[in-house]
Short mmCIF file of C-alpha atoms and ligand atoms in Angstrom, two decimals:
data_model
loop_
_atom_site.label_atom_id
_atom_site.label_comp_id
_atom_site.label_asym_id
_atom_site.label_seq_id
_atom_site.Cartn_x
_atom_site.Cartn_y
_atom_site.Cartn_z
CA UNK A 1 -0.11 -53.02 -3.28
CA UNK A 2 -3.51 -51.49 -3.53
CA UNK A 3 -4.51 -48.20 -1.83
CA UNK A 4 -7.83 -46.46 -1.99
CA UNK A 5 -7.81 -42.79 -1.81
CA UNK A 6 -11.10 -41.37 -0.65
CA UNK A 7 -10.54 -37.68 -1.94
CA UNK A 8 -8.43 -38.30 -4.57
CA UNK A 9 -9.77 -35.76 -6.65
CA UNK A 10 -9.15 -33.04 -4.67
CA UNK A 11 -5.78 -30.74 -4.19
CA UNK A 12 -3.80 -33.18 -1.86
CA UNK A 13 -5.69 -36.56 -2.81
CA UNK A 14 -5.10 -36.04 -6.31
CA UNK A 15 -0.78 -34.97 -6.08
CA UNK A 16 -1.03 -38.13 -3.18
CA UNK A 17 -2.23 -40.19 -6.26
CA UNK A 18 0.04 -39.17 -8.37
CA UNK A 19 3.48 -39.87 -5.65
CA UNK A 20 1.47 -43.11 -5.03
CA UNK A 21 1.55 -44.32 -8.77
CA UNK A 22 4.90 -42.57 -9.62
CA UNK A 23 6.26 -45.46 -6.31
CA UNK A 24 4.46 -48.23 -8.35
CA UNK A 25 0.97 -48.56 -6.25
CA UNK A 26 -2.08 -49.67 -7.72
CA UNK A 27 -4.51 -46.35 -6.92
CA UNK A 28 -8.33 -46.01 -6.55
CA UNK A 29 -9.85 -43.27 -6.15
CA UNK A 30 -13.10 -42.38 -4.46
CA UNK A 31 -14.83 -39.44 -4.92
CA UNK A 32 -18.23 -38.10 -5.04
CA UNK A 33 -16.99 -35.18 -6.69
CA UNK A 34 -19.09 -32.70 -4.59
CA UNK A 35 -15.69 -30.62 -4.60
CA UNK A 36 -13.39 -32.47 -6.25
CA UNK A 37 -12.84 -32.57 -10.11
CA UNK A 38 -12.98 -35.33 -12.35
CA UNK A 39 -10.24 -34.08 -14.31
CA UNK A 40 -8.14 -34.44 -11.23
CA UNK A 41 -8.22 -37.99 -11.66
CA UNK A 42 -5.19 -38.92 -13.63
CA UNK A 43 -3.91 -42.13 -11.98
CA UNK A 44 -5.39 -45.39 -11.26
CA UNK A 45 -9.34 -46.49 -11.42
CA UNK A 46 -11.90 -44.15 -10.63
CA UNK A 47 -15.23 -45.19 -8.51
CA UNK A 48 -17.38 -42.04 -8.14
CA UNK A 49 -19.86 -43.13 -5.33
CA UNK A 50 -20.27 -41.78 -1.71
CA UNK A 51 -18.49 -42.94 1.80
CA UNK A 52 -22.04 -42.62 3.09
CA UNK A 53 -22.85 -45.65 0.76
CA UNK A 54 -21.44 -49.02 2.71
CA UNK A 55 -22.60 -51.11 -0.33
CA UNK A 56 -20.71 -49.17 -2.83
CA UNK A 57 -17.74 -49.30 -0.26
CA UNK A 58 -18.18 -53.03 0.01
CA UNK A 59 -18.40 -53.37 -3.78
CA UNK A 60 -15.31 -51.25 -3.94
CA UNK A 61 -13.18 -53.16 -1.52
CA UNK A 62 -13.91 -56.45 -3.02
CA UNK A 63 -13.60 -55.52 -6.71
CA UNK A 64 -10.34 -53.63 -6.34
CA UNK A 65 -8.55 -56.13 -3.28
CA UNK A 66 -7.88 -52.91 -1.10
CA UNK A 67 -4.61 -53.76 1.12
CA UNK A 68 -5.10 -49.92 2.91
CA UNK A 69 -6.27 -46.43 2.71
CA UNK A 70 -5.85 -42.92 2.77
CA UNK A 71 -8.76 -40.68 3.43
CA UNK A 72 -8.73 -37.22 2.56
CA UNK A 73 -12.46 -37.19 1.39
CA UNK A 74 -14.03 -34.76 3.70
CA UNK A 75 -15.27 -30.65 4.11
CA UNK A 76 -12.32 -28.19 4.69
CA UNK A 77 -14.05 -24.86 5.67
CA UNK A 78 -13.33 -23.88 9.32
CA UNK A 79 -15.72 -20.86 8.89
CA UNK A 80 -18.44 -23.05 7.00
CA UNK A 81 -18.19 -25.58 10.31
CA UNK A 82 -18.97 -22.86 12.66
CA UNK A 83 -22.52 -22.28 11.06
CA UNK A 84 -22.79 -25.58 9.71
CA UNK A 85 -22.00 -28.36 12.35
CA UNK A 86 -24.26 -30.78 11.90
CA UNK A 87 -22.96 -31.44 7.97
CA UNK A 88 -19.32 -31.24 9.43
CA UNK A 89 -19.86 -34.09 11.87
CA UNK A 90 -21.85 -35.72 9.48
CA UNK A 91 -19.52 -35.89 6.60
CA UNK A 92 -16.29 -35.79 8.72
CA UNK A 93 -17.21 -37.99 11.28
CA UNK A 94 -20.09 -40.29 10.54
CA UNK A 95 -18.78 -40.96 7.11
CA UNK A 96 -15.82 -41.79 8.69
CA UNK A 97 -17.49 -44.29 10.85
CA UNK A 98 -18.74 -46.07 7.59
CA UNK A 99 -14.87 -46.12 5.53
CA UNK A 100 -13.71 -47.95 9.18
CA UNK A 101 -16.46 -50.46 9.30
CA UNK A 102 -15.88 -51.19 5.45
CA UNK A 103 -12.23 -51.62 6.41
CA UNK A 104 -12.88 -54.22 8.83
CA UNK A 105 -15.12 -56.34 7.50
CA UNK A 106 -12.51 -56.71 4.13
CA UNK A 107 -9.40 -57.19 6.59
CA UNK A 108 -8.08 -53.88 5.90
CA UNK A 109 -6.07 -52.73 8.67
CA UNK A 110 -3.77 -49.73 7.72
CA UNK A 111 -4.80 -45.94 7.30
CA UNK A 112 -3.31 -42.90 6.70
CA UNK A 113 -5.94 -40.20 7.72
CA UNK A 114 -5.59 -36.16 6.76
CA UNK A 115 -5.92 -34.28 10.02
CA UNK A 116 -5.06 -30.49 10.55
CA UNK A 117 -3.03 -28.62 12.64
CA UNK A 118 -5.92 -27.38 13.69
CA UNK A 119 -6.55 -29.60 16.74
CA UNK A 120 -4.02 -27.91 18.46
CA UNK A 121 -6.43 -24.61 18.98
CA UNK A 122 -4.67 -21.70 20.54
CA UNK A 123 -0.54 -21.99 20.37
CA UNK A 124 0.60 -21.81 23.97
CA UNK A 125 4.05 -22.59 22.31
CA UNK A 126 5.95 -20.57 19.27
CA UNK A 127 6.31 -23.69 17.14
CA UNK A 128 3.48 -26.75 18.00
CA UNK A 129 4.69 -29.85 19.01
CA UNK A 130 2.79 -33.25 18.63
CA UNK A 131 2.41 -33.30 22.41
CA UNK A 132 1.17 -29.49 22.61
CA UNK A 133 -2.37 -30.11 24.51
CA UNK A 134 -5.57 -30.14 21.79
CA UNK A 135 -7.98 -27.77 22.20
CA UNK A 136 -9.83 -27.55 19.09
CA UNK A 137 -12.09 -24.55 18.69
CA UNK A 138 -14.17 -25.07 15.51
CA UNK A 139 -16.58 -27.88 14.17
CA UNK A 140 -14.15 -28.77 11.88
CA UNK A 141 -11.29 -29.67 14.31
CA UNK A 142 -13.32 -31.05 16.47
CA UNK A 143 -14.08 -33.41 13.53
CA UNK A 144 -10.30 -34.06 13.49
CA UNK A 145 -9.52 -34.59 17.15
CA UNK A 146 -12.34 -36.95 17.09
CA UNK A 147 -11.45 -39.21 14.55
CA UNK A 148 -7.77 -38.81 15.78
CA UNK A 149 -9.49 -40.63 18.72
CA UNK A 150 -11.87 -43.05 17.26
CA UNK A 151 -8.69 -44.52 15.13
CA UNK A 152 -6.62 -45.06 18.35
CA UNK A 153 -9.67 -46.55 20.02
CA UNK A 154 -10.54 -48.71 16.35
CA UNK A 155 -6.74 -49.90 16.94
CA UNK A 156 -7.26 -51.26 20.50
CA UNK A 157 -10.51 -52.99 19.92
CA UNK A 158 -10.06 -54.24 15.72
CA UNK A 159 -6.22 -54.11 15.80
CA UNK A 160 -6.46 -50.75 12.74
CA UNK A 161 -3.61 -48.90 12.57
CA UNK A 162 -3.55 -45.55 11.42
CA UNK A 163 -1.00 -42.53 10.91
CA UNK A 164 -2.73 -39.25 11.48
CA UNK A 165 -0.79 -36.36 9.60
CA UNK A 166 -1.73 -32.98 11.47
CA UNK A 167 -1.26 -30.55 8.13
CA UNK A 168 -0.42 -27.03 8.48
CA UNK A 169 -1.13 -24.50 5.52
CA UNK A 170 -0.95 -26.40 2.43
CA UNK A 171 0.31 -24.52 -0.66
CA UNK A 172 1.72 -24.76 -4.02
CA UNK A 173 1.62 -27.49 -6.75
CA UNK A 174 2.54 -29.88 -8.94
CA UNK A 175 5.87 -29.30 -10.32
CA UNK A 176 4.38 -30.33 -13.84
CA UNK A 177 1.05 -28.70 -12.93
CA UNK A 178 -0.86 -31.26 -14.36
CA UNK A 179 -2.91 -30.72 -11.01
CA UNK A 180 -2.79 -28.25 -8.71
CA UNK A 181 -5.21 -25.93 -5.84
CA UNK A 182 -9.18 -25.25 -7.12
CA UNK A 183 -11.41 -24.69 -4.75
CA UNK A 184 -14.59 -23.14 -5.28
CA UNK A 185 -15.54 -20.61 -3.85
CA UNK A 186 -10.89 -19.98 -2.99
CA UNK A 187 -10.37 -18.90 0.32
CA UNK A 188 -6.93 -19.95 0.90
CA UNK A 189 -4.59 -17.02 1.05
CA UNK A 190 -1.62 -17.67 -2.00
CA UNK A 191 -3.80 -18.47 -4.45
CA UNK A 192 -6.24 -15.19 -3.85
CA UNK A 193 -3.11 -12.90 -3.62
CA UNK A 194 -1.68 -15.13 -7.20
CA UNK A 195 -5.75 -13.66 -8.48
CA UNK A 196 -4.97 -10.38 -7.31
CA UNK A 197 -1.93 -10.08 -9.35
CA UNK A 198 -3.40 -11.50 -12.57
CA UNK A 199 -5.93 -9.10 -12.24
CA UNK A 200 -8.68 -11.15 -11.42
CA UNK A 201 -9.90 -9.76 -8.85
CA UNK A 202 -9.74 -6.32 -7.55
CA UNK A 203 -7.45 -6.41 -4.75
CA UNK A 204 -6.27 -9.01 -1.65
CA UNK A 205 -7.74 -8.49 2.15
CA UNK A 206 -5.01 -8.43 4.34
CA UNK A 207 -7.47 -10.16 7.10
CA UNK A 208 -6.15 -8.27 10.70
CA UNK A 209 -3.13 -5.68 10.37
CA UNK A 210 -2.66 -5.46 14.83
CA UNK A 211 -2.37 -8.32 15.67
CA UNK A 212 1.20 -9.27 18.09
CA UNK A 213 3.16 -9.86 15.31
CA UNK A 214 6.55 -8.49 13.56
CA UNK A 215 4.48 -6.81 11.06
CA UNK A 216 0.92 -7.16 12.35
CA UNK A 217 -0.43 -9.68 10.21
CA UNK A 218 -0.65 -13.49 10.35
CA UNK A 219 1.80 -15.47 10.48
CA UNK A 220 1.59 -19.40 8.80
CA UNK A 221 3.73 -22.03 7.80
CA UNK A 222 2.67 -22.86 4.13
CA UNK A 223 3.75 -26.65 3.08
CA UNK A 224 4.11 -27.81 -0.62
CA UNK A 225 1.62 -30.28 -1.41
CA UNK A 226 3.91 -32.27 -3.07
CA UNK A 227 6.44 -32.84 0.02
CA UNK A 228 2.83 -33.72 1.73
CA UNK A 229 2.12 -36.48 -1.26
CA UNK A 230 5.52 -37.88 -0.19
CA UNK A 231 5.06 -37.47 3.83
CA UNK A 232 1.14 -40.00 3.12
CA UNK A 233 3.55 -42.40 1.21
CA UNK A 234 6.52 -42.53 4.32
CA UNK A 235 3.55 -43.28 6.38
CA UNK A 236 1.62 -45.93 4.17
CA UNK A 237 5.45 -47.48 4.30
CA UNK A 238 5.76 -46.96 8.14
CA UNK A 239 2.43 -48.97 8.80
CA UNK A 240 3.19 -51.41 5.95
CA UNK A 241 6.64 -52.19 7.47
CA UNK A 242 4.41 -53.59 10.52
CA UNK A 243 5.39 -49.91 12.52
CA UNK A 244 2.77 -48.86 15.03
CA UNK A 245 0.27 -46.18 14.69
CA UNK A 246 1.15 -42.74 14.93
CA UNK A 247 0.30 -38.73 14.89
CA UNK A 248 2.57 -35.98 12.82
CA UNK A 249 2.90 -32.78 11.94
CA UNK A 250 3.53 -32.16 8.92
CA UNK A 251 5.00 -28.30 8.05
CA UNK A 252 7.88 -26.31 7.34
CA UNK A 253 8.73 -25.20 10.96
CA UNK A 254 8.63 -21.46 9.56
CA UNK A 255 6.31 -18.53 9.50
CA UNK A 256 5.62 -16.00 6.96
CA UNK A 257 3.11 -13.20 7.24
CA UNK A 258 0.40 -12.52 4.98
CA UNK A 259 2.04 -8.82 4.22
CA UNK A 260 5.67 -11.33 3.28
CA UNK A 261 3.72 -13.83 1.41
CA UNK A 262 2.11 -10.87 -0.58
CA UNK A 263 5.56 -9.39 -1.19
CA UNK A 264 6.98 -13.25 -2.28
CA UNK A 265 3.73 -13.13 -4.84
CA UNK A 266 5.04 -9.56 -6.23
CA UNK A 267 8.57 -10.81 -6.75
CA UNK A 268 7.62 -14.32 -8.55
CA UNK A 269 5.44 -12.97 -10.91
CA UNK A 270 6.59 -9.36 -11.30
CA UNK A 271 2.97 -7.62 -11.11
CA UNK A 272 1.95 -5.22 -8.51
CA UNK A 273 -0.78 -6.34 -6.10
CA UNK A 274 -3.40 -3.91 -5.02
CA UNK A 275 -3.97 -4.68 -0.90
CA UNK A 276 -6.71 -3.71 1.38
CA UNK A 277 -6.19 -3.89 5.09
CA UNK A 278 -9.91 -5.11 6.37
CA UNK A 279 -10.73 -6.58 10.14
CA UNK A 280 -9.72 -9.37 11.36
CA UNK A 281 -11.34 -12.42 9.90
CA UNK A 282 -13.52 -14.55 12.91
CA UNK A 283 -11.33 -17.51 14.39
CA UNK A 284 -7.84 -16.71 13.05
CA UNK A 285 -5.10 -17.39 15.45
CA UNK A 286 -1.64 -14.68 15.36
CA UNK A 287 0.69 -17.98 14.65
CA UNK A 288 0.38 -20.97 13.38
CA UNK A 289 3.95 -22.56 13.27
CA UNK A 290 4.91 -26.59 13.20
CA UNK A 291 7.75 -28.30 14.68
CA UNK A 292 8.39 -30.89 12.02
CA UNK A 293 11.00 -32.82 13.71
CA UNK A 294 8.82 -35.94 14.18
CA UNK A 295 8.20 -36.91 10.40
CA UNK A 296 11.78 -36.01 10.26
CA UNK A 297 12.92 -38.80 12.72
CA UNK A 298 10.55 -41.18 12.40
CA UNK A 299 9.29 -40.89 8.63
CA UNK A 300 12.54 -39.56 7.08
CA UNK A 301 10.39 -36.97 6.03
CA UNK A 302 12.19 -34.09 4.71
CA UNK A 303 10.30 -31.08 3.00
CA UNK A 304 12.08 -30.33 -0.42
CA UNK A 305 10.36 -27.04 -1.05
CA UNK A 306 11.86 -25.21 1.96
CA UNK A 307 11.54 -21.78 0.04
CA UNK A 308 8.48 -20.38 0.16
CA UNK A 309 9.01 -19.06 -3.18
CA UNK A 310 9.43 -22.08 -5.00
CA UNK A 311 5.99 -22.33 -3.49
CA UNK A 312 4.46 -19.42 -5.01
CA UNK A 313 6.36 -20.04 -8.31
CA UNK A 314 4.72 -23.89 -8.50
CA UNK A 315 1.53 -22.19 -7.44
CA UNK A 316 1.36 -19.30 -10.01
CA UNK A 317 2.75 -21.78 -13.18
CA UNK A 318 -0.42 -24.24 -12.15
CA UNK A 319 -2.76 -21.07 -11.86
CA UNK A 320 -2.31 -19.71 -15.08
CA UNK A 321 -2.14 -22.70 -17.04
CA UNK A 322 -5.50 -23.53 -15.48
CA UNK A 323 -7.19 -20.56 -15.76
CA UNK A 324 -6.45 -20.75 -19.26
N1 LIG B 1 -5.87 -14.23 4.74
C1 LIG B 1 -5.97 -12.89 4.38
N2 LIG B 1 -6.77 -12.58 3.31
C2 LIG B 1 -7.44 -13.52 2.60
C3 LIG B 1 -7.33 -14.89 2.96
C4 LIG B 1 -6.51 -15.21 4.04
O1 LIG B 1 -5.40 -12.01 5.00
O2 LIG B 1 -8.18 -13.14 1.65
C5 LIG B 1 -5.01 -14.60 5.87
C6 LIG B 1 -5.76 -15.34 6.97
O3 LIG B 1 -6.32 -14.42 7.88
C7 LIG B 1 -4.63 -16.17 7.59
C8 LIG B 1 -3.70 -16.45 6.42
O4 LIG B 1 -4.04 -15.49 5.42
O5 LIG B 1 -3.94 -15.41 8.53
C9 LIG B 1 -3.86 -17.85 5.85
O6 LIG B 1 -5.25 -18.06 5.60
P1 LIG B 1 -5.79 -19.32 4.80
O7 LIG B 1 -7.29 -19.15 4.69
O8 LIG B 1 -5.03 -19.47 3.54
O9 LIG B 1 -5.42 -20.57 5.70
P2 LIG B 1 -5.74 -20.89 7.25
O10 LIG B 1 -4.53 -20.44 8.01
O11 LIG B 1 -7.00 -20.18 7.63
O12 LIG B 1 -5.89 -22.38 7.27
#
């Protein structure tokens, strides 16, 4: 079995090659690296070209006998969609448009697409559900929602089917860090507060302190990117097993505040971190908490790092070997 990974040299395409190789499928990996890493491509061929490009596409389908796909390639920065749209749809959506064509005119009928738990918008429930309403609020899960939608529609007319996996906050890595979370510029939350305590930057920004919370501040449910590596392999199984298309969530089901995650960092790696309470950051919602049962029943999906520490500990052993 082949699968194509567009993405997979970013932070979950790259551990999703890895689980995908480790289970004995052929990977390829598509990236244009304008934020992944080449060094992030470990397993299987490499084909550094664009999903804006349908002759590259074409040229990689035939040359590599794709049997299905998992696309992760795409921009993650919910801020960065609010003032950029147009390169949000463009990249998210259009882009998208070409991967689907690509798939069928080579016959390829199964995908496993990255979508975010941001579709959901505003929690009117304390843990979301798969059937809580979608109401995205930002460019970029809009993006999401829509090709949530064009898939469904691509399965009625072209007979596609397509697992969409609604993440929540994605955290930690590779147990033998040989890849692990870089984005450039970081924004994500553990690995700033992991900087903080190596003294690499000044202090964290504890983003909102008043908000209707236990202790004021945010709460998230933070998933180990390797228990999402094995969730895109359940469902490349479920659709390859001839099961029909479907949407999950994939999180913890618990939520821990920025001011707990902070204290987590202090205990795993023993240093002090300096905090700053600052305003609260444009667009954040109070909660952001999965129900999980879903991948649970259906997928036999079963997160293995439940404790958030072991999430922080996988997080600060990749961070320091990298930043060495
Ligand atoms: N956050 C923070 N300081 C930072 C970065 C993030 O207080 O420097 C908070 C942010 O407001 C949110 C949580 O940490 O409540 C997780 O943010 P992140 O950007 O990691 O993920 P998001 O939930 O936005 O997808």
């Amino acid at each position: 079995m082949t699968t194509l990974v567009t993405g997979g040299a970013g932070y979950i395409g790259s551990h999703t090659a890895k689980e995908l190789a480790r289970r004995g499928r052929k990977v390829v990996v598509l990236d244009n690296l304008s934020t992944g890493h080449r060094d992030f491509v470990r397993w299987g061929a490499f084909e550094e070209g664009d999903l804006a490009d349908s002759v590259f596409l074409d040229r990689v389908f035939e040359k590599h006998g794709i049997d299905e796909v998992v696309h992760f390639a795409g921009f993650i920065a919910v801020g960065e969609s609010v003032e950029k749209p147009d390169i949000y749809y463009r990249n998210n959506v259009s882009h998208t448009f070409t991967l689907l064509d690509a798939m069928v005119r080579h016959g390829v009928e199964r995908i496993v697409f990255s979508s975010s738990a941001s579709v959901y918008g505003e929690p009117e429930t304390e843990r979301l559900a798969e059937e809580h309403p979608l109401n995205p609020i930002s460019p970029y899960a809009w993006s999401k929602r829509i090709i949530e939608q064009v898939l469904a529609d691509y399965g009625t007319a072209y007979g596609l089917r397509s697992v969409s996996l609604r993440y929540f906050n994605a955290a930690g890595a590779d147990p033998d860090a040989e890849v692990g979370e870089r984005h450039r510029p970081e924004t994500h939350l553990i690995p700033l507060v992991l900087e903080a305590a190596a003294g690499r930057r000044d202090c964290i920004k504890v983003f909102g302190t008043d908000y209707p919370t236990p202790d004021g501040t945010c709460l998230r449910d933070y998933i180990h990117v390797a228990d999402l590596a094995d969730a895109h392999v359940r469902a490349l199984d479920h659709l390859a097993d001839g099961r029909p298309s479907d949407v999950f969530n994939l999180g913890n089901g618990n939520g821990f505040s920025v001011r707990e995650i902070i204290e987590v960092v202090r205990e795993v790696t023993g240093l002090d971190v300096p905090v700053q309470e600052a305003p609260r950051r444009a667009g954040d919602t109070p909660a952001l908490v999965s129900s999980p049962e879903k991948a649970g029943r259906v997928l036999g999906w079963h997160p293995q790092f439940e404790d958030v520490r072991s999430v922080v500990a996988s997080a600060w052993n990749w961070h320091r070997r990298d930043w060495a």
